[in-house]
Structures are given as structure tokens and as C-alpha cells.
Amino acid sequence: MNTKIYKSRAVLPGDVAVYIIVAAVAVLSSIALGTNDGRPEYVEINSGGQIERYPLYEERKLTLSNEGYLLTLVIESGRVWIEDADCPDRLCVKTGKISKPGESIICVPARISVRLTGGKDDSDAVAW
Amino acid sequence: MIPTLSHGKLMNNLSRNSRVKMSKARRLALDGAMLCVALALSYLESILPAWTLVPLPGVKPGLANIVTVLLVRRGYVADAAAVSFARICLSAMLFGGPVSYFISLSGGAFAFFALCVCTYALGKFVGPLGTSVMSAAAHNIGQIFAVSVIMSPTAAIAYLPVLLFASLFTGTITGIILILLDRVKFPLS
């Protein structure tokens, strides 16, 4: 087989610029969303548009149902996680435990999202 | 230094392959073969345990995107769009559902746009690594955009920093594969 190899550099200056830009946007957005500091106070559950709030520091086990799916949510010692779900990909279970303000667990098939609010979290005030 | 496609060769590919007409049968065979590869890679991603390449939930290495980037870099832009669209439709039917279809479609469209900008407008400065990182980042932004539209924007946006960091790694993995593929002469061309 006639395999031609074209001599050129594999890494161009623009590549470095792309890495820096993407990393910078990631760092800036993480600062803007304020997910790194403060203590959250509430668990906000958005289940198909219906929003419910629960205090984070009360142990609780909830069964959420929407769009024909069932999710078991656990609130325990300032952390929240989905223990079990019958959706196909179970990404919400794999997301694990969340404990910082602004962090969220999303189950797309069931249209349920769980978010931690309160404390220093001002992410509602951010333009997003 | 690893040899790769030079800028001149890349531009030559872009102009030659978009102007010269391939026979219909040849084009169909090429696109069909590329679609098979892309689907196989999609399947591979879906059966691999999530932590194999990237230790984060919901983050995939984006191997199927290699096919799209390769086609665009060789000048088959319309073919790349067609293969990418067909792959998203088929993999949603096979491995996903209607909701994940819209999310993938939005991600695919964003990624394709970024890919074309990097290759056409910035091809002189940005190589395969930058192109695939940009494409991966755009894919993730597109997915967050779709989730924001379907569900609540505030919940999805929290994933932006994590997914952007992840795209640096996944983009590097696919970029290295692309650098190696640039040394191979393309079949059927």
C-alpha cells in the first residue's frame, strides 16, 4: 500500500490555545456557579416542573415518581443521593452523593432534578 | 515528532474532495463503511464500564466522533454530517430512548459546528488535538443546552465545569488517535 507520510508538527500553537481556553472557561464557570464554597441548606426537587424543598439536615428517604419511573432518594447527614432508579441508564444513581451548593443530580428520562440550595449559593442570581 | 497531515495537504483535501465528484456507488460504500465503524464505536462505548477511560459518571470518550472528524479533515464534509446524523439516530434507536436522542442530536450538532470552524477557519493554527478538544467541549455544551431546554436550566448548568474538564481528557484521547490516523492513506479516495 502506498502510504504517504506528510512531515509536519503534530501539535500546533492553536492546540495549546484551545486547551487554555477550555480550561479557563471551566475554571471561570465553576467559580461563577459557586459550587466550591458554602454550606447548602435545602434539597430542591424539581419533578416535571413541580418544585419541592426539604431541609438537608433531616434524615429522610423519599420515593419520587414521574413519567412512569420510580426513584428512591436518600437525604442523610448533609448528603443526598439516589439509591435506586428503574430508568434505563441509571446515571442518577451513578452520579453518587452530592453535598455542595449548586450541585445537582439529574434523571433525564424521569425529568427529575435534585439540587442543593441555600448557604452561599447564589446561582439563581447568575445570568443562567 | 509524529508526522501528520500538513496544513497545505489538509486544505488540498478540503478543496479537492468537495469539488471532485465521487461516483455515487463509491460514495455510498464509503459512507456506509464509515457509518458501520461509527456505530461499532458507539456500541463499544455503551458496553464499556463507564470508568474505563474516564472515571466520571455520564462521561464517554467520544470515540464515534473520530469518524466524523476524520471525514471532515479529509474534505468529506457533507458525508461527515450525514454519517454523524445517521449514527446518532441509529444509536438512539439501539441503545437509547427519545430523550437521549434529542440530547445526542444537540451535542452532535454543536460538535459538528465546532469541528467545521476549527478545520476550515482555524485549520492553519489548530491541529487534530485542538480540533477534537474543541469538538468534545462543544458536544458537552450542546448536551447541557438540550437538558436545559427539556428540564430546568439551573440543574444542568452545574455540570458545565466538570464536563469541560472532562472534554480536555476525552478530546486528547481522540486527538491522539486522529494524529495516528493522519499517517494512514484513506481507503476509497
PDB file of C-alpha atoms in Angstrom:
ATOM      1  CA  MET A   1       0.000   0.000   0.000  1.00  0.00           C
ATOM      2  CA  ASN A   2       1.246   3.425  -0.894  1.00  0.00           C
ATOM      3  CA  THR A   3       1.324   5.113   2.482  1.00  0.00           C
ATOM      4  CA  LYS A   4       2.499   8.674   2.256  1.00  0.00           C
ATOM      5  CA  ILE A   5       3.587  10.403   5.396  1.00  0.00           C
ATOM      6  CA  TYR A   6       3.406  14.162   5.383  1.00  0.00           C
ATOM      7  CA  LYS A   7       6.030  15.793   7.557  1.00  0.00           C
ATOM      8  CA  SER A   8       4.507  18.354   9.846  1.00  0.00           C
ATOM      9  CA  ARG A   9       4.214  19.061  13.517  1.00  0.00           C
ATOM     10  CA  ALA A  10       1.537  17.081  15.324  1.00  0.00           C
ATOM     11  CA  VAL A  11       0.894  19.853  17.830  1.00  0.00           C
ATOM     12  CA  LEU A  12       0.200  23.338  16.524  1.00  0.00           C
ATOM     13  CA  PRO A  13       0.201  26.546  18.599  1.00  0.00           C
ATOM     14  CA  GLY A  14      -3.584  26.773  18.299  1.00  0.00           C
ATOM     15  CA  ASP A  15      -3.918  23.442  20.090  1.00  0.00           C
ATOM     16  CA  VAL A  16      -2.293  24.901  23.199  1.00  0.00           C
ATOM     17  CA  ALA A  17      -4.627  27.909  22.927  1.00  0.00           C
ATOM     18  CA  VAL A  18      -7.670  25.605  22.731  1.00  0.00           C
ATOM     19  CA  TYR A  19      -6.567  23.751  25.883  1.00  0.00           C
ATOM     20  CA  ILE A  20      -6.048  27.028  27.738  1.00  0.00           C
ATOM     21  CA  ILE A  21      -9.409  28.450  26.606  1.00  0.00           C
ATOM     22  CA  VAL A  22     -11.406  25.337  27.542  1.00  0.00           C
ATOM     23  CA  ALA A  23      -9.652  25.045  30.917  1.00  0.00           C
ATOM     24  CA  ALA A  24     -10.190  28.764  31.594  1.00  0.00           C
ATOM     25  CA  VAL A  25     -13.901  28.568  30.763  1.00  0.00           C
ATOM     26  CA  ALA A  26     -14.210  25.513  33.025  1.00  0.00           C
ATOM     27  CA  VAL A  27     -12.488  27.269  35.944  1.00  0.00           C
ATOM     28  CA  LEU A  28     -14.411  30.536  35.449  1.00  0.00           C
ATOM     29  CA  SER A  29     -17.775  28.774  35.197  1.00  0.00           C
ATOM     30  CA  SER A  30     -17.011  26.752  38.303  1.00  0.00           C
ATOM     31  CA  ILE A  31     -16.243  29.982  40.182  1.00  0.00           C
ATOM     32  CA  ALA A  32     -19.343  31.695  38.774  1.00  0.00           C
ATOM     33  CA  LEU A  33     -21.576  28.791  39.786  1.00  0.00           C
ATOM     34  CA  GLY A  34     -20.095  28.845  43.290  1.00  0.00           C
ATOM     35  CA  THR A  35     -20.081  25.086  43.708  1.00  0.00           C
ATOM     36  CA  ASN A  36     -16.938  25.110  45.801  1.00  0.00           C
ATOM     37  CA  ASP A  37     -17.820  27.013  48.932  1.00  0.00           C
ATOM     38  CA  GLY A  38     -20.533  27.467  51.498  1.00  0.00           C
ATOM     39  CA  ARG A  39     -22.957  25.044  53.085  1.00  0.00           C
ATOM     40  CA  PRO A  40     -26.212  24.195  51.369  1.00  0.00           C
ATOM     41  CA  GLU A  41     -29.390  24.215  53.448  1.00  0.00           C
ATOM     42  CA  TYR A  42     -32.115  22.792  51.266  1.00  0.00           C
ATOM     43  CA  VAL A  43     -32.711  19.987  48.830  1.00  0.00           C
ATOM     44  CA  GLU A  44     -34.753  21.268  45.932  1.00  0.00           C
ATOM     45  CA  ILE A  45     -36.519  18.597  43.942  1.00  0.00           C
ATOM     46  CA  ASN A  46     -37.892  19.515  40.553  1.00  0.00           C
ATOM     47  CA  SER A  47     -40.099  16.719  39.392  1.00  0.00           C
ATOM     48  CA  GLY A  48     -41.506  17.556  35.962  1.00  0.00           C
ATOM     49  CA  GLY A  49     -41.907  21.238  36.870  1.00  0.00           C
ATOM     50  CA  GLN A  50     -43.241  20.675  40.403  1.00  0.00           C
ATOM     51  CA  ILE A  51     -40.743  22.018  42.898  1.00  0.00           C
ATOM     52  CA  GLU A  52     -40.488  20.747  46.460  1.00  0.00           C
ATOM     53  CA  ARG A  53     -37.991  21.707  49.162  1.00  0.00           C
ATOM     54  CA  TYR A  54     -36.694  19.674  52.045  1.00  0.00           C
ATOM     55  CA  PRO A  55     -34.193  20.609  54.736  1.00  0.00           C
ATOM     56  CA  LEU A  56     -30.830  18.970  54.111  1.00  0.00           C
ATOM     57  CA  TYR A  57     -30.033  18.130  57.721  1.00  0.00           C
ATOM     58  CA  GLU A  58     -33.012  15.898  58.404  1.00  0.00           C
ATOM     59  CA  GLU A  59     -32.687  12.253  57.541  1.00  0.00           C
ATOM     60  CA  ARG A  60     -35.257  11.245  55.012  1.00  0.00           C
ATOM     61  CA  LYS A  61     -35.994   8.668  52.379  1.00  0.00           C
ATOM     62  CA  LEU A  62     -38.263   9.708  49.539  1.00  0.00           C
ATOM     63  CA  THR A  63     -39.816   7.910  46.629  1.00  0.00           C
ATOM     64  CA  LEU A  64     -40.117  10.141  43.595  1.00  0.00           C
ATOM     65  CA  SER A  65     -42.205   9.166  40.630  1.00  0.00           C
ATOM     66  CA  ASN A  66     -42.585  10.913  37.308  1.00  0.00           C
ATOM     67  CA  GLU A  67     -43.042   9.877  33.683  1.00  0.00           C
ATOM     68  CA  GLY A  68     -43.581   6.300  34.852  1.00  0.00           C
ATOM     69  CA  TYR A  69     -40.225   5.968  36.586  1.00  0.00           C
ATOM     70  CA  LEU A  70     -39.546   5.467  40.271  1.00  0.00           C
ATOM     71  CA  LEU A  71     -36.534   6.929  42.078  1.00  0.00           C
ATOM     72  CA  THR A  72     -35.518   6.412  45.678  1.00  0.00           C
ATOM     73  CA  LEU A  73     -33.848   9.488  47.131  1.00  0.00           C
ATOM     74  CA  VAL A  74     -31.928   9.479  50.375  1.00  0.00           C
ATOM     75  CA  ILE A  75     -31.070  12.564  52.435  1.00  0.00           C
ATOM     76  CA  GLU A  76     -28.612  11.746  55.187  1.00  0.00           C
ATOM     77  CA  SER A  77     -26.086  13.786  57.181  1.00  0.00           C
ATOM     78  CA  GLY A  78     -25.864  16.646  54.694  1.00  0.00           C
ATOM     79  CA  ARG A  79     -25.547  14.436  51.672  1.00  0.00           C
ATOM     80  CA  VAL A  80     -28.073  13.454  49.043  1.00  0.00           C
ATOM     81  CA  TRP A  81     -28.067  10.577  46.633  1.00  0.00           C
ATOM     82  CA  ILE A  82     -30.350   8.438  44.515  1.00  0.00           C
ATOM     83  CA  GLU A  83     -30.293   4.956  45.979  1.00  0.00           C
ATOM     84  CA  ASP A  84     -32.260   3.223  43.301  1.00  0.00           C
ATOM     85  CA  ALA A  85     -33.941   4.023  39.998  1.00  0.00           C
ATOM     86  CA  ASP A  86     -35.716   1.988  37.367  1.00  0.00           C
ATOM     87  CA  CYS A  87     -34.745   4.210  34.437  1.00  0.00           C
ATOM     88  CA  PRO A  88     -32.672   2.571  31.683  1.00  0.00           C
ATOM     89  CA  ASP A  89     -29.276   4.247  32.130  1.00  0.00           C
ATOM     90  CA  ARG A  90     -29.320   4.822  35.931  1.00  0.00           C
ATOM     91  CA  LEU A  91     -26.965   7.776  35.530  1.00  0.00           C
ATOM     92  CA  CYS A  92     -28.600   9.446  38.522  1.00  0.00           C
ATOM     93  CA  VAL A  93     -27.529   6.513  40.705  1.00  0.00           C
ATOM     94  CA  LYS A  94     -24.028   6.569  39.238  1.00  0.00           C
ATOM     95  CA  THR A  95     -23.737  10.321  39.922  1.00  0.00           C
ATOM     96  CA  GLY A  96     -23.247   9.397  43.580  1.00  0.00           C
ATOM     97  CA  LYS A  97     -23.547  11.636  46.611  1.00  0.00           C
ATOM     98  CA  ILE A  98     -23.798  15.408  46.399  1.00  0.00           C
ATOM     99  CA  SER A  99     -23.103  17.785  49.252  1.00  0.00           C
ATOM    100  CA  LYS A 100     -22.059  21.176  47.850  1.00  0.00           C
ATOM    101  CA  PRO A 101     -24.330  24.141  47.000  1.00  0.00           C
ATOM    102  CA  GLY A 102     -25.361  24.207  43.345  1.00  0.00           C
ATOM    103  CA  GLU A 103     -24.550  20.541  42.819  1.00  0.00           C
ATOM    104  CA  SER A 104     -27.284  18.518  41.224  1.00  0.00           C
ATOM    105  CA  ILE A 105     -28.432  15.069  40.247  1.00  0.00           C
ATOM    106  CA  ILE A 106     -30.386  14.802  37.019  1.00  0.00           C
ATOM    107  CA  CYS A 107     -32.523  11.941  35.808  1.00  0.00           C
ATOM    108  CA  VAL A 108     -33.395  12.863  32.256  1.00  0.00           C
ATOM    109  CA  PRO A 109     -35.867  10.068  31.416  1.00  0.00           C
ATOM    110  CA  ALA A 110     -37.941  10.788  34.539  1.00  0.00           C
ATOM    111  CA  ARG A 111     -37.459  14.555  34.206  1.00  0.00           C
ATOM    112  CA  ILE A 112     -36.431  14.825  37.815  1.00  0.00           C
ATOM    113  CA  SER A 113     -33.642  17.036  39.035  1.00  0.00           C
ATOM    114  CA  VAL A 114     -32.358  17.374  42.565  1.00  0.00           C
ATOM    115  CA  ARG A 115     -30.335  20.404  43.542  1.00  0.00           C
ATOM    116  CA  LEU A 116     -28.766  21.712  46.717  1.00  0.00           C
ATOM    117  CA  THR A 117     -29.573  25.336  47.512  1.00  0.00           C
ATOM    118  CA  GLY A 118     -29.100  27.852  50.284  1.00  0.00           C
ATOM    119  CA  GLY A 119     -25.929  28.770  52.087  1.00  0.00           C
ATOM    120  CA  LYS A 120     -23.633  30.840  49.928  1.00  0.00           C
ATOM    121  CA  ASP A 121     -25.273  29.587  46.766  1.00  0.00           C
ATOM    122  CA  ASP A 122     -26.409  32.444  44.568  1.00  0.00           C
ATOM    123  CA  SER A 123     -26.572  30.516  41.346  1.00  0.00           C
ATOM    124  CA  ASP A 124     -30.150  31.699  40.754  1.00  0.00           C
ATOM    125  CA  ALA A 125     -28.767  35.221  40.502  1.00  0.00           C
ATOM    126  CA  VAL A 126     -26.247  34.195  37.839  1.00  0.00           C
ATOM    127  CA  ALA A 127     -27.359  35.073  34.321  1.00  0.00           C
ATOM    128  CA  TRP A 128     -28.037  31.395  33.545  1.00  0.00           C
TER     129      TRP A 128
ATOM    130  CA  MET B   1       7.847  14.492  16.353  1.00  0.00           C
ATOM    131  CA  ILE B   2       4.975  12.491  14.947  1.00  0.00           C
ATOM    132  CA  PRO B   3       4.407  13.326  11.279  1.00  0.00           C
ATOM    133  CA  THR B   4       0.876  14.315  10.408  1.00  0.00           C
ATOM    134  CA  LEU B   5      -1.156  15.972   7.666  1.00  0.00           C
ATOM    135  CA  SER B   6       0.308  19.373   6.873  1.00  0.00           C
ATOM    136  CA  HIS B   7      -1.889  22.420   6.590  1.00  0.00           C
ATOM    137  CA  GLY B   8      -1.375  22.544   2.827  1.00  0.00           C
ATOM    138  CA  LYS B   9      -2.360  18.918   2.467  1.00  0.00           C
ATOM    139  CA  LEU B  10      -5.404  19.484   4.673  1.00  0.00           C
ATOM    140  CA  MET B  11      -6.565  22.448   2.592  1.00  0.00           C
ATOM    141  CA  ASN B  12      -5.860  20.475  -0.558  1.00  0.00           C
ATOM    142  CA  ASN B  13      -8.086  17.683   0.750  1.00  0.00           C
ATOM    143  CA  LEU B  14     -10.811  20.123   1.640  1.00  0.00           C
ATOM    144  CA  SER B  15     -10.948  21.787  -1.753  1.00  0.00           C
ATOM    145  CA  ARG B  16     -10.304  18.701  -3.888  1.00  0.00           C
ATOM    146  CA  ASN B  17     -12.776  16.351  -2.271  1.00  0.00           C
ATOM    147  CA  SER B  18     -15.551  18.916  -2.124  1.00  0.00           C
ATOM    148  CA  ARG B  19     -15.162  19.720  -5.824  1.00  0.00           C
ATOM    149  CA  VAL B  20     -14.365  16.393  -7.478  1.00  0.00           C
ATOM    150  CA  LYS B  21     -17.378  14.143  -7.841  1.00  0.00           C
ATOM    151  CA  MET B  22     -17.006  10.664  -6.500  1.00  0.00           C
ATOM    152  CA  SER B  23     -19.179   8.095  -8.167  1.00  0.00           C
ATOM    153  CA  LYS B  24     -22.440   7.578  -6.292  1.00  0.00           C
ATOM    154  CA  ALA B  25     -21.697   3.930  -5.586  1.00  0.00           C
ATOM    155  CA  ARG B  26     -18.252   4.745  -4.238  1.00  0.00           C
ATOM    156  CA  ARG B  27     -19.592   7.489  -2.008  1.00  0.00           C
ATOM    157  CA  LEU B  28     -22.365   5.227  -0.722  1.00  0.00           C
ATOM    158  CA  ALA B  29     -19.844   2.478   0.017  1.00  0.00           C
ATOM    159  CA  LEU B  30     -17.530   4.913   1.824  1.00  0.00           C
ATOM    160  CA  ASP B  31     -20.314   6.436   3.922  1.00  0.00           C
ATOM    161  CA  GLY B  32     -21.774   3.031   4.706  1.00  0.00           C
ATOM    162  CA  ALA B  33     -18.408   1.723   5.856  1.00  0.00           C
ATOM    163  CA  MET B  34     -17.806   4.838   7.954  1.00  0.00           C
ATOM    164  CA  LEU B  35     -21.276   4.551   9.493  1.00  0.00           C
ATOM    165  CA  CYS B  36     -20.524   0.943  10.444  1.00  0.00           C
ATOM    166  CA  VAL B  37     -17.292   1.978  12.141  1.00  0.00           C
ATOM    167  CA  ALA B  38     -19.032   4.832  13.968  1.00  0.00           C
ATOM    168  CA  LEU B  39     -21.868   2.580  15.151  1.00  0.00           C
ATOM    169  CA  ALA B  40     -19.424  -0.096  16.287  1.00  0.00           C
ATOM    170  CA  LEU B  41     -17.536   2.535  18.296  1.00  0.00           C
ATOM    171  CA  SER B  42     -20.828   3.803  19.791  1.00  0.00           C
ATOM    172  CA  TYR B  43     -21.658   0.249  20.812  1.00  0.00           C
ATOM    173  CA  LEU B  44     -18.191  -0.235  22.282  1.00  0.00           C
ATOM    174  CA  GLU B  45     -18.699   2.903  24.393  1.00  0.00           C
ATOM    175  CA  SER B  46     -22.072   1.713  25.599  1.00  0.00           C
ATOM    176  CA  ILE B  47     -20.795  -1.694  26.767  1.00  0.00           C
ATOM    177  CA  LEU B  48     -17.531  -0.473  28.295  1.00  0.00           C
ATOM    178  CA  PRO B  49     -17.847   0.194  32.006  1.00  0.00           C
ATOM    179  CA  ALA B  50     -18.024   3.971  32.462  1.00  0.00           C
ATOM    180  CA  TRP B  51     -14.758   4.210  34.372  1.00  0.00           C
ATOM    181  CA  THR B  52     -12.567   2.500  31.763  1.00  0.00           C
ATOM    182  CA  LEU B  53     -11.255   5.657  30.157  1.00  0.00           C
ATOM    183  CA  VAL B  54     -12.829   8.486  32.120  1.00  0.00           C
ATOM    184  CA  PRO B  55     -13.656   7.997  35.800  1.00  0.00           C
ATOM    185  CA  LEU B  56     -16.789  10.160  35.843  1.00  0.00           C
ATOM    186  CA  PRO B  57     -20.448   9.186  35.572  1.00  0.00           C
ATOM    187  CA  GLY B  58     -22.040  10.016  32.235  1.00  0.00           C
ATOM    188  CA  VAL B  59     -18.779  10.943  30.542  1.00  0.00           C
ATOM    189  CA  LYS B  60     -17.958   8.972  27.423  1.00  0.00           C
ATOM    190  CA  PRO B  61     -14.686   9.118  25.498  1.00  0.00           C
ATOM    191  CA  GLY B  62     -16.466  10.128  22.273  1.00  0.00           C
ATOM    192  CA  LEU B  63     -14.813   7.508  20.097  1.00  0.00           C
ATOM    193  CA  ALA B  64     -17.571   7.665  17.476  1.00  0.00           C
ATOM    194  CA  ASN B  65     -16.689  11.294  16.866  1.00  0.00           C
ATOM    195  CA  ILE B  66     -13.301  10.173  15.481  1.00  0.00           C
ATOM    196  CA  VAL B  67     -15.064   9.084  12.296  1.00  0.00           C
ATOM    197  CA  THR B  68     -16.715  12.482  11.884  1.00  0.00           C
ATOM    198  CA  VAL B  69     -13.500  14.412  12.476  1.00  0.00           C
ATOM    199  CA  LEU B  70     -11.581  12.136  10.104  1.00  0.00           C
ATOM    200  CA  LEU B  71     -14.124  12.636   7.311  1.00  0.00           C
ATOM    201  CA  VAL B  72     -14.157  16.422   7.732  1.00  0.00           C
ATOM    202  CA  ARG B  73     -10.359  16.600   7.762  1.00  0.00           C
ATOM    203  CA  ARG B  74     -10.231  14.622   4.542  1.00  0.00           C
ATOM    204  CA  GLY B  75     -12.721  17.007   2.930  1.00  0.00           C
ATOM    205  CA  TYR B  76     -15.872  14.894   3.043  1.00  0.00           C
ATOM    206  CA  VAL B  77     -17.879  17.477   4.959  1.00  0.00           C
ATOM    207  CA  ALA B  78     -21.377  16.595   3.757  1.00  0.00           C
ATOM    208  CA  ASP B  79     -20.604  12.892   4.200  1.00  0.00           C
ATOM    209  CA  ALA B  80     -19.405  13.573   7.733  1.00  0.00           C
ATOM    210  CA  ALA B  81     -22.673  15.342   8.570  1.00  0.00           C
ATOM    211  CA  ALA B  82     -24.735  12.522   7.057  1.00  0.00           C
ATOM    212  CA  VAL B  83     -22.761   9.776   8.812  1.00  0.00           C
ATOM    213  CA  SER B  84     -22.891  11.628  12.129  1.00  0.00           C
ATOM    214  CA  PHE B  85     -26.660  12.197  11.869  1.00  0.00           C
ATOM    215  CA  ALA B  86     -27.359   8.601  10.856  1.00  0.00           C
ATOM    216  CA  ARG B  87     -25.154   7.298  13.667  1.00  0.00           C
ATOM    217  CA  ILE B  88     -26.983   9.392  16.270  1.00  0.00           C
ATOM    218  CA  CYS B  89     -30.385   8.235  15.005  1.00  0.00           C
ATOM    219  CA  LEU B  90     -29.367   4.574  14.908  1.00  0.00           C
ATOM    220  CA  SER B  91     -27.604   4.520  18.260  1.00  0.00           C
ATOM    221  CA  ALA B  92     -30.594   6.255  19.885  1.00  0.00           C
ATOM    222  CA  MET B  93     -32.840   3.521  18.476  1.00  0.00           C
ATOM    223  CA  LEU B  94     -30.466   0.762  19.560  1.00  0.00           C
ATOM    224  CA  PHE B  95     -29.077   1.919  22.897  1.00  0.00           C
ATOM    225  CA  GLY B  96     -31.105   4.949  23.980  1.00  0.00           C
ATOM    226  CA  GLY B  97     -34.523   6.490  24.080  1.00  0.00           C
ATOM    227  CA  PRO B  98     -36.321   9.544  22.671  1.00  0.00           C
ATOM    228  CA  VAL B  99     -34.951  11.893  25.323  1.00  0.00           C
ATOM    229  CA  SER B 100     -31.357  10.796  24.927  1.00  0.00           C
ATOM    230  CA  TYR B 101     -31.870  11.159  21.163  1.00  0.00           C
ATOM    231  CA  PHE B 102     -32.502  14.892  21.436  1.00  0.00           C
ATOM    232  CA  ILE B 103     -29.591  15.324  23.803  1.00  0.00           C
ATOM    233  CA  SER B 104     -27.228  13.451  21.468  1.00  0.00           C
ATOM    234  CA  LEU B 105     -28.549  15.320  18.455  1.00  0.00           C
ATOM    235  CA  SER B 106     -27.945  18.681  20.090  1.00  0.00           C
ATOM    236  CA  GLY B 107     -24.477  17.559  21.197  1.00  0.00           C
ATOM    237  CA  GLY B 108     -23.717  16.246  17.715  1.00  0.00           C
ATOM    238  CA  ALA B 109     -24.799  19.468  16.025  1.00  0.00           C
ATOM    239  CA  PHE B 110     -22.704  21.644  18.354  1.00  0.00           C
ATOM    240  CA  ALA B 111     -19.700  19.340  17.942  1.00  0.00           C
ATOM    241  CA  PHE B 112     -20.017  19.370  14.153  1.00  0.00           C
ATOM    242  CA  PHE B 113     -20.186  23.159  14.073  1.00  0.00           C
ATOM    243  CA  ALA B 114     -17.057  23.472  16.244  1.00  0.00           C
ATOM    244  CA  LEU B 115     -15.317  20.872  14.110  1.00  0.00           C
ATOM    245  CA  CYS B 116     -16.021  22.766  10.873  1.00  0.00           C
ATOM    246  CA  VAL B 117     -14.883  26.081  12.382  1.00  0.00           C
ATOM    247  CA  CYS B 118     -11.644  24.510  13.668  1.00  0.00           C
ATOM    248  CA  THR B 119     -10.925  22.772  10.383  1.00  0.00           C
ATOM    249  CA  TYR B 120     -11.926  25.428   7.867  1.00  0.00           C
ATOM    250  CA  ALA B 121     -11.433  28.783   9.577  1.00  0.00           C
ATOM    251  CA  LEU B 122      -8.675  27.842  12.009  1.00  0.00           C
ATOM    252  CA  GLY B 123      -7.054  24.906  10.183  1.00  0.00           C
ATOM    253  CA  LYS B 124      -3.769  26.771   9.913  1.00  0.00           C
ATOM    254  CA  PHE B 125      -3.359  27.100  13.669  1.00  0.00           C
ATOM    255  CA  VAL B 126      -5.343  24.264  15.200  1.00  0.00           C
ATOM    256  CA  GLY B 127      -4.287  20.651  14.743  1.00  0.00           C
ATOM    257  CA  PRO B 128      -6.092  17.379  15.467  1.00  0.00           C
ATOM    258  CA  LEU B 129      -5.677  17.697  19.241  1.00  0.00           C
ATOM    259  CA  GLY B 130      -7.197  21.164  19.439  1.00  0.00           C
ATOM    260  CA  THR B 131      -9.922  20.230  16.986  1.00  0.00           C
ATOM    261  CA  SER B 132     -11.066  17.224  18.964  1.00  0.00           C
ATOM    262  CA  VAL B 133     -10.878  19.009  22.321  1.00  0.00           C
ATOM    263  CA  MET B 134     -12.957  21.869  20.892  1.00  0.00           C
ATOM    264  CA  SER B 135     -15.385  19.401  19.378  1.00  0.00           C
ATOM    265  CA  ALA B 136     -15.709  17.479  22.654  1.00  0.00           C
ATOM    266  CA  ALA B 137     -16.266  20.717  24.601  1.00  0.00           C
ATOM    267  CA  ALA B 138     -18.903  21.849  22.101  1.00  0.00           C
ATOM    268  CA  HIS B 139     -20.567  18.426  22.315  1.00  0.00           C
ATOM    269  CA  ASN B 140     -20.868  18.734  26.081  1.00  0.00           C
ATOM    270  CA  ILE B 141     -22.169  22.301  25.853  1.00  0.00           C
ATOM    271  CA  GLY B 142     -24.741  21.112  23.308  1.00  0.00           C
ATOM    272  CA  GLN B 143     -25.860  18.343  25.647  1.00  0.00           C
ATOM    273  CA  ILE B 144     -26.193  20.761  28.575  1.00  0.00           C
ATOM    274  CA  PHE B 145     -28.151  23.079  26.292  1.00  0.00           C
ATOM    275  CA  ALA B 146     -30.573  20.265  25.404  1.00  0.00           C
ATOM    276  CA  VAL B 147     -31.028  19.229  29.049  1.00  0.00           C
ATOM    277  CA  SER B 148     -31.616  22.881  29.950  1.00  0.00           C
ATOM    278  CA  VAL B 149     -34.340  23.109  27.317  1.00  0.00           C
ATOM    279  CA  ILE B 150     -36.000  19.803  28.258  1.00  0.00           C
ATOM    280  CA  MET B 151     -35.659  20.276  32.008  1.00  0.00           C
ATOM    281  CA  SER B 152     -34.508  23.026  34.329  1.00  0.00           C
ATOM    282  CA  PRO B 153     -31.523  25.149  33.236  1.00  0.00           C
ATOM    283  CA  THR B 154     -30.165  25.567  36.770  1.00  0.00           C
ATOM    284  CA  ALA B 155     -29.683  21.852  37.349  1.00  0.00           C
ATOM    285  CA  ALA B 156     -27.875  21.130  34.094  1.00  0.00           C
ATOM    286  CA  ILE B 157     -25.520  24.081  34.200  1.00  0.00           C
ATOM    287  CA  ALA B 158     -23.888  22.737  37.362  1.00  0.00           C
ATOM    288  CA  TYR B 159     -22.268  20.064  35.227  1.00  0.00           C
ATOM    289  CA  LEU B 160     -20.585  22.552  32.864  1.00  0.00           C
ATOM    290  CA  PRO B 161     -17.208  22.842  34.668  1.00  0.00           C
ATOM    291  CA  VAL B 162     -16.891  19.090  35.202  1.00  0.00           C
ATOM    292  CA  LEU B 163     -17.841  18.271  31.623  1.00  0.00           C
ATOM    293  CA  LEU B 164     -15.475  20.908  30.210  1.00  0.00           C
ATOM    294  CA  PHE B 165     -12.592  19.461  32.228  1.00  0.00           C
ATOM    295  CA  ALA B 166     -13.596  16.001  31.047  1.00  0.00           C
ATOM    296  CA  SER B 167     -13.545  17.181  27.429  1.00  0.00           C
ATOM    297  CA  LEU B 168      -9.860  18.093  27.832  1.00  0.00           C
ATOM    298  CA  PHE B 169      -9.107  14.417  28.556  1.00  0.00           C
ATOM    299  CA  THR B 170     -11.547  12.801  26.141  1.00  0.00           C
ATOM    300  CA  GLY B 171     -10.524  15.242  23.393  1.00  0.00           C
ATOM    301  CA  THR B 172      -6.871  14.379  23.967  1.00  0.00           C
ATOM    302  CA  ILE B 173      -7.580  10.648  23.670  1.00  0.00           C
ATOM    303  CA  THR B 174      -9.436  11.052  20.351  1.00  0.00           C
ATOM    304  CA  GLY B 175      -6.889  13.647  19.189  1.00  0.00           C
ATOM    305  CA  ILE B 176      -4.009  11.193  19.635  1.00  0.00           C
ATOM    306  CA  ILE B 177      -5.940   8.564  17.664  1.00  0.00           C
ATOM    307  CA  LEU B 178      -6.522  11.187  14.932  1.00  0.00           C
ATOM    308  CA  ILE B 179      -2.807  12.043  14.760  1.00  0.00           C
ATOM    309  CA  LEU B 180      -2.096   8.352  14.200  1.00  0.00           C
ATOM    310  CA  LEU B 181      -4.872   8.112  11.593  1.00  0.00           C
ATOM    311  CA  ASP B 182      -3.435  11.081   9.689  1.00  0.00           C
ATOM    312  CA  ARG B 183      -0.484   8.855   8.780  1.00  0.00           C
ATOM    313  CA  VAL B 184      -2.766   6.348   7.054  1.00  0.00           C
ATOM    314  CA  LYS B 185      -3.758   6.767   3.457  1.00  0.00           C
ATOM    315  CA  PHE B 186      -7.519   6.899   3.206  1.00  0.00           C
ATOM    316  CA  PRO B 187      -9.268   3.960   1.545  1.00  0.00           C
ATOM    317  CA  LEU B 188     -11.558   4.646  -1.423  1.00  0.00           C
ATOM    318  CA  SER B 189     -10.091   8.078  -2.188  1.00  0.00           C
TER     319      SER B 189
END
